[in-house]
Short mmCIF file of C-alpha atoms in Angstrom, two decimals:
data_model
loop_
_atom_site.label_atom_id
_atom_site.label_comp_id
_atom_site.label_asym_id
_atom_site.label_seq_id
_atom_site.Cartn_x
_atom_site.Cartn_y
_atom_site.Cartn_z
CA UNK G 1 2.84 36.25 -6.42
CA UNK G 2 2.78 32.56 -5.62
CA UNK G 3 6.18 30.90 -4.71
CA UNK G 4 7.50 27.29 -5.42
CA UNK G 5 8.65 24.91 -2.77
CA UNK G 6 11.68 23.83 -4.65
CA UNK G 7 12.84 21.13 -1.84
CA UNK G 8 9.41 19.45 -1.99
CA UNK G 9 9.25 19.32 -5.79
CA UNK G 10 12.71 17.80 -6.03
CA UNK G 11 11.51 15.11 -3.41
CA UNK G 12 8.49 14.43 -5.61
CA UNK G 13 10.60 13.99 -8.61
CA UNK G 14 12.79 11.69 -6.69
CA UNK G 15 9.74 9.53 -5.62
CA UNK G 16 8.74 9.27 -9.30
CA UNK G 17 12.33 7.96 -10.19
CA UNK G 18 12.10 5.36 -7.39
CA UNK G 19 8.67 4.21 -8.90
CA UNK G 20 10.20 3.83 -12.40
CA UNK G 21 12.96 1.72 -10.93
CA UNK G 22 10.38 -0.43 -9.20
CA UNK G 23 8.45 -1.15 -12.35
CA UNK G 24 11.65 -1.81 -14.03
CA UNK G 25 12.36 -4.24 -11.30
CA UNK G 26 9.05 -6.09 -11.68
CA UNK G 27 9.01 -6.08 -15.32
CA UNK G 28 12.57 -7.92 -15.29
CA UNK G 29 11.05 -10.46 -12.76
CA UNK G 30 8.26 -11.30 -15.06
CA UNK G 31 10.67 -11.49 -17.97
CA UNK G 32 12.90 -13.89 -16.18
CA UNK G 33 9.82 -16.14 -15.19
CA UNK G 34 8.62 -16.32 -18.75
CA UNK G 35 12.10 -17.16 -20.04
CA UNK G 36 12.46 -19.90 -17.60
CA UNK G 37 9.12 -21.34 -19.11
CA UNK G 38 7.50 -20.87 -15.62
CA UNK G 39 4.73 -18.98 -14.05
CA UNK G 40 4.83 -16.98 -10.96
CA UNK G 41 2.71 -19.65 -9.09
CA UNK G 42 0.91 -22.91 -9.66
CA UNK G 43 -2.35 -24.19 -8.10
CA UNK G 44 -2.89 -27.54 -6.57
CA UNK G 45 -6.20 -28.95 -5.47
CA UNK G 46 -6.61 -32.23 -3.63
CA UNK G 47 -10.02 -33.41 -2.31
CA UNK G 48 -10.45 -34.05 1.32
CA UNK G 49 -13.34 -36.46 2.15
CA UNK G 50 -13.41 -35.40 5.74
CA UNK G 51 -13.90 -31.64 4.59
CA UNK G 52 -16.12 -32.31 1.68
CA UNK G 53 -14.12 -30.00 -0.36
CA UNK G 54 -10.91 -29.72 -2.26
CA UNK G 55 -8.71 -26.64 -0.86
CA UNK G 56 -6.91 -24.91 -3.59
CA UNK G 57 -3.65 -23.92 -2.55
CA UNK G 58 -0.70 -21.97 -4.04
CA UNK G 59 2.57 -23.87 -4.80
CA UNK G 60 5.82 -23.25 -6.48
CA UNK G 61 5.71 -19.44 -5.89
CA UNK G 62 8.48 -17.44 -7.41
CA UNK G 63 8.69 -14.48 -5.04
CA UNK G 64 9.27 -10.90 -5.91
CA UNK G 65 12.90 -9.62 -6.01
CA UNK G 66 14.42 -8.93 -2.60
CA UNK G 67 15.11 -5.41 -3.59
CA UNK G 68 11.77 -4.51 -4.81
CA UNK G 69 10.22 -3.55 -1.23
CA UNK G 70 13.21 -1.32 -0.74
CA UNK G 71 12.61 0.58 -3.87
CA UNK G 72 8.94 1.13 -3.11
CA UNK G 73 10.05 2.14 0.32
CA UNK G 74 12.32 4.77 -0.96
CA UNK G 75 9.34 6.10 -3.17
CA UNK G 76 7.01 6.41 -0.17
CA UNK G 77 9.80 7.93 2.04
CA UNK G 78 10.46 10.67 -0.59
CA UNK G 79 6.71 11.40 -0.69
CA UNK G 80 6.73 11.92 3.12
CA UNK G 81 9.92 13.94 3.15
CA UNK G 82 8.48 16.13 0.64
CA UNK G 83 6.08 17.24 3.27
CA UNK G 84 8.57 17.65 5.82
CA UNK G 85 10.49 19.92 3.29
CA UNK G 86 7.39 21.89 2.87
CA UNK G 87 7.16 22.25 6.66
CA UNK G 88 10.83 23.62 7.10
CA UNK G 89 10.24 25.93 4.08
CA UNK G 90 6.96 27.80 5.59
CA UNK G 91 8.39 28.21 8.99
CA UNK G 92 9.70 31.71 8.95
CA UNK G 93 13.53 32.25 8.79
CA UNK G 94 13.20 34.68 11.65
CA UNK G 95 12.14 31.74 14.01
CA UNK G 96 14.62 29.57 12.66
CA UNK G 97 17.44 32.05 13.20
CA UNK G 98 16.68 32.36 16.92
CA UNK G 99 15.43 28.78 17.93
CA UNK G 100 17.89 26.30 19.36
CA UNK G 101 18.73 23.08 17.44
CA UNK G 102 16.55 20.87 19.76
CA UNK G 103 13.50 23.18 18.72
CA UNK G 104 14.56 23.07 15.19
CA UNK G 105 14.41 19.30 15.00
CA UNK G 106 10.61 19.33 15.87
CA UNK G 107 9.83 21.28 12.57
CA UNK G 108 7.97 18.67 10.30
CA UNK G 109 4.65 18.09 8.54
CA UNK G 110 1.89 17.02 11.08
CA UNK G 111 -0.31 14.15 10.20
CA UNK G 112 -2.86 13.58 12.87
CA UNK G 113 -4.09 10.03 13.78
CA UNK G 114 -7.35 11.36 15.03
CA UNK G 115 -10.33 9.94 13.07
CA UNK G 116 -13.01 12.57 14.11
CA UNK G 117 -13.13 16.22 14.56
CA UNK G 118 -16.00 16.36 17.02
CA UNK G 119 -14.25 15.73 20.29
CA UNK G 120 -12.61 18.98 21.74
CA UNK G 121 -9.58 17.04 22.66
CA UNK G 122 -9.02 16.28 19.05
CA UNK G 123 -8.63 20.06 18.32
CA UNK G 124 -6.52 20.73 21.55
CA UNK G 125 -4.08 17.96 20.52
CA UNK G 126 -4.09 19.12 16.91
CA UNK G 127 -3.47 22.64 17.67
CA UNK G 128 -0.67 21.65 20.10
CA UNK G 129 1.08 19.52 17.25
CA UNK G 130 0.72 22.41 14.95
CA UNK G 131 2.16 24.83 17.29
CA UNK G 132 5.11 22.47 18.06
CA UNK G 133 5.87 21.46 14.38
CA UNK G 134 4.83 24.58 12.35
CA UNK G 135 5.70 27.59 14.60
CA UNK G 136 4.87 31.12 13.51
CA UNK G 137 3.18 29.79 10.31
CA UNK G 138 0.37 31.62 8.94
CA UNK G 139 -3.36 30.92 9.77
CA UNK G 140 -3.92 30.25 6.08
CA UNK G 141 -1.22 27.56 5.73
CA UNK G 142 -2.49 25.91 8.98
CA UNK G 143 -5.95 25.87 7.58
CA UNK G 144 -4.78 24.26 4.48
CA UNK G 145 -3.03 21.32 6.18
CA UNK G 146 -5.78 20.85 8.62
CA UNK G 147 -8.11 20.55 5.68
CA UNK G 148 -6.16 17.46 4.39
CA UNK G 149 -6.14 15.57 7.71
CA UNK G 150 -8.00 12.36 8.32
CA UNK G 151 -10.22 13.99 11.06
CA UNK G 152 -11.71 16.29 8.06
CA UNK G 153 -12.27 13.21 5.67
CA UNK G 154 -15.72 11.99 4.88
CA UNK G 155 -14.41 8.60 4.73
CA UNK G 156 -15.86 5.82 7.06
CA UNK G 157 -13.86 4.44 9.80
CA UNK G 158 -11.34 1.81 8.66
CA UNK G 159 -11.21 3.30 5.02
CA UNK G 160 -7.82 4.04 3.32
CA UNK G 161 -6.95 7.75 3.57
CA UNK G 162 -3.61 8.88 1.50
CA UNK G 163 -2.15 11.05 4.05
CA UNK G 164 -2.70 8.73 7.13
CA UNK G 165 -1.70 5.80 4.81
CA UNK G 166 1.60 7.46 3.74
CA UNK G 167 2.37 8.11 7.70
CA UNK G 168 1.88 4.45 8.34
CA UNK G 169 3.54 3.10 5.30
CA UNK G 170 6.70 5.27 5.97
CA UNK G 171 6.58 4.10 9.56
CA UNK G 172 6.48 0.42 8.36
CA UNK G 173 9.48 1.09 6.13
CA UNK G 174 11.75 2.17 8.98
CA UNK G 175 11.86 -1.70 9.75
CA UNK G 176 10.78 -3.81 6.77
CA UNK G 177 7.77 -2.70 4.39
CA UNK G 178 5.82 -5.89 3.75
CA UNK G 179 4.96 -6.02 0.03
CA UNK G 180 3.96 -8.98 -1.71
CA UNK G 181 1.98 -10.42 -4.70
CA UNK G 182 -1.90 -10.40 -4.37
CA UNK G 183 -4.42 -12.31 -6.33
CA UNK G 184 -7.53 -10.08 -6.87
CA UNK G 185 -9.48 -12.49 -8.79
CA UNK G 186 -9.21 -15.93 -10.50
CA UNK G 187 -10.92 -17.95 -12.84
CA UNK G 188 -10.74 -21.90 -12.52
CA UNK G 189 -11.60 -24.31 -15.17
CA UNK G 190 -11.61 -28.13 -14.58
CA UNK G 191 -10.79 -30.90 -17.05
CA UNK G 192 -13.51 -33.20 -18.37
CA UNK G 193 -11.63 -35.99 -16.43
CA UNK G 194 -12.13 -34.10 -13.13
CA UNK G 195 -15.73 -33.23 -13.79
CA UNK G 196 -16.57 -37.03 -14.22
CA UNK G 197 -14.53 -37.79 -11.26
CA UNK G 198 -16.17 -35.20 -8.93
CA UNK G 199 -19.79 -33.88 -8.68
CA UNK G 200 -18.66 -30.27 -8.23
CA UNK G 201 -21.65 -28.36 -6.62
CA UNK G 202 -19.82 -24.87 -6.13
CA UNK G 203 -16.64 -23.10 -5.94
CA UNK G 204 -15.85 -20.86 -3.13
CA UNK G 205 -13.42 -18.05 -3.89
CA UNK G 206 -11.17 -16.70 -1.05
CA UNK G 207 -9.81 -13.76 -3.20
CA UNK G 208 -8.25 -11.41 -2.62
CA UNK G 209 -5.36 -13.03 -1.01
CA UNK G 210 -1.62 -12.59 -0.43
CA UNK G 211 0.65 -15.07 -2.42
CA UNK G 212 2.73 -17.33 -0.63
CA UNK G 213 3.46 -20.99 -0.80
CA UNK G 214 0.66 -22.77 0.70
CA UNK G 215 -1.99 -20.06 0.82
CA UNK G 216 -5.46 -21.25 0.25
CA UNK G 217 -7.12 -19.26 -2.50
CA UNK G 218 -10.40 -21.27 -3.00
CA UNK G 219 -12.40 -24.40 -2.02
CA UNK G 220 -14.16 -26.68 -4.35
CA UNK G 221 -17.07 -28.20 -2.94
CA UNK G 222 -18.89 -31.32 -4.09
CA UNK G 223 -18.71 -35.26 -3.89
CA UNK G 224 -15.90 -37.33 -4.90
CA UNK G 225 -17.04 -40.56 -6.87
CA UNK G 226 -15.72 -43.92 -5.67
CA UNK G 227 -12.15 -44.52 -6.52
CA UNK G 228 -11.56 -41.28 -8.46
CA UNK G 229 -7.93 -39.85 -7.70
CA UNK G 230 -7.94 -36.99 -5.00
CA UNK G 231 -6.04 -34.51 -7.21
CA UNK G 232 -8.21 -32.16 -9.46
CA UNK G 233 -6.78 -31.43 -13.02
CA UNK G 234 -7.63 -27.77 -13.92
CA UNK G 235 -6.48 -24.65 -15.81
CA UNK G 236 -6.74 -21.16 -14.31
CA UNK G 237 -6.12 -17.44 -15.03
CA UNK G 238 -6.28 -14.77 -12.59
CA UNK G 239 -5.20 -11.04 -11.91
CA UNK G 240 -2.25 -10.77 -9.81
CA UNK G 241 -0.79 -7.50 -8.48
CA UNK G 242 1.55 -6.26 -6.25
CA UNK G 243 0.18 -5.11 -2.94
CA UNK G 244 0.48 -3.31 0.35
CA UNK G 245 -0.14 -5.22 3.76
CA UNK G 246 -3.97 -4.20 3.61
CA UNK G 247 -4.34 -5.66 0.04
CA UNK G 248 -4.22 -2.36 -1.66
CA UNK G 249 -2.93 -2.26 -4.87
CA UNK G 250 0.62 -0.55 -4.94
CA UNK G 251 -0.08 1.49 -8.00
CA UNK G 252 -3.37 2.61 -7.12
CA UNK G 253 -2.27 3.51 -3.44
CA UNK G 254 0.78 5.28 -4.57
CA UNK G 255 -1.25 7.57 -7.29
CA UNK G 256 -3.68 8.59 -4.41
CA UNK G 257 -0.77 9.45 -2.17
CA UNK G 258 1.21 11.39 -4.85
CA UNK G 259 -1.96 13.33 -5.73
CA UNK G 260 -2.69 14.23 -2.08
CA UNK G 261 0.96 15.41 -1.47
CA UNK G 262 1.01 17.33 -4.91
CA UNK G 263 -2.40 19.08 -3.84
CA UNK G 264 -0.96 20.21 -0.60
CA UNK G 265 2.10 21.55 -1.87
CA UNK G 266 0.24 23.37 -4.54
CA UNK G 267 -2.17 25.03 -2.32
CA UNK G 268 0.69 25.98 0.11
CA UNK G 269 2.55 27.50 -2.78
CA UNK G 270 -0.27 29.89 -3.36
CA UNK G 271 0.26 31.26 0.04
CA UNK G 272 3.79 32.15 -0.41
#
């Protein structure tokens, strides 16, 4: 009969509580901006004759609350430690009863940095890691954990992998998890006065970008008519979301990591 990895499940539940707290934090941030009659950022475009276009820059950005990255970091850390709880629970009690404290500290969930399974050395390093971190665990349990590693993934090099991503983000959080607001897409609409003052040939979008004061988000190419003012008048609307350092949406990335962790726990529970 399958067992339940109670410690891992509790860590998953705790991660979800942090996610809810993070959502409440950003909701309050948005509410306060709206209450103040502001936007989270403005755009400014000034035509540069030397460049032949107007760089569109972000100005007056209202940053995310300081504690938001800490909350997200806690959610990620709980996902990671749920796997370490799994590792501790599947290592037999008979081993833990006789091992010294130094040996017990090595028990943890292995996440390989290898990207390909082909080289012999990849498997040599993996087997050594498993023997060190998951001593006396069953072949079935080791096979499950191996199947979820990056080197067994069909993803192309450089693509996001939930387990490898979880490891990297948790490592970042030990120092400071860089989280920001990112613009995925934006629509620029210029006033009639601006269109009369400039012969706009094309708009070059630079999205997605991370929002900071001074960030260039687009370039408006064209010709400035004689004596026309350099600044362009425009309205805009865009899709802005909270993102990780690689530009990945936090909601999407977190869901992928949570599903990966839940699948591993469920599969391991079936072996107990």
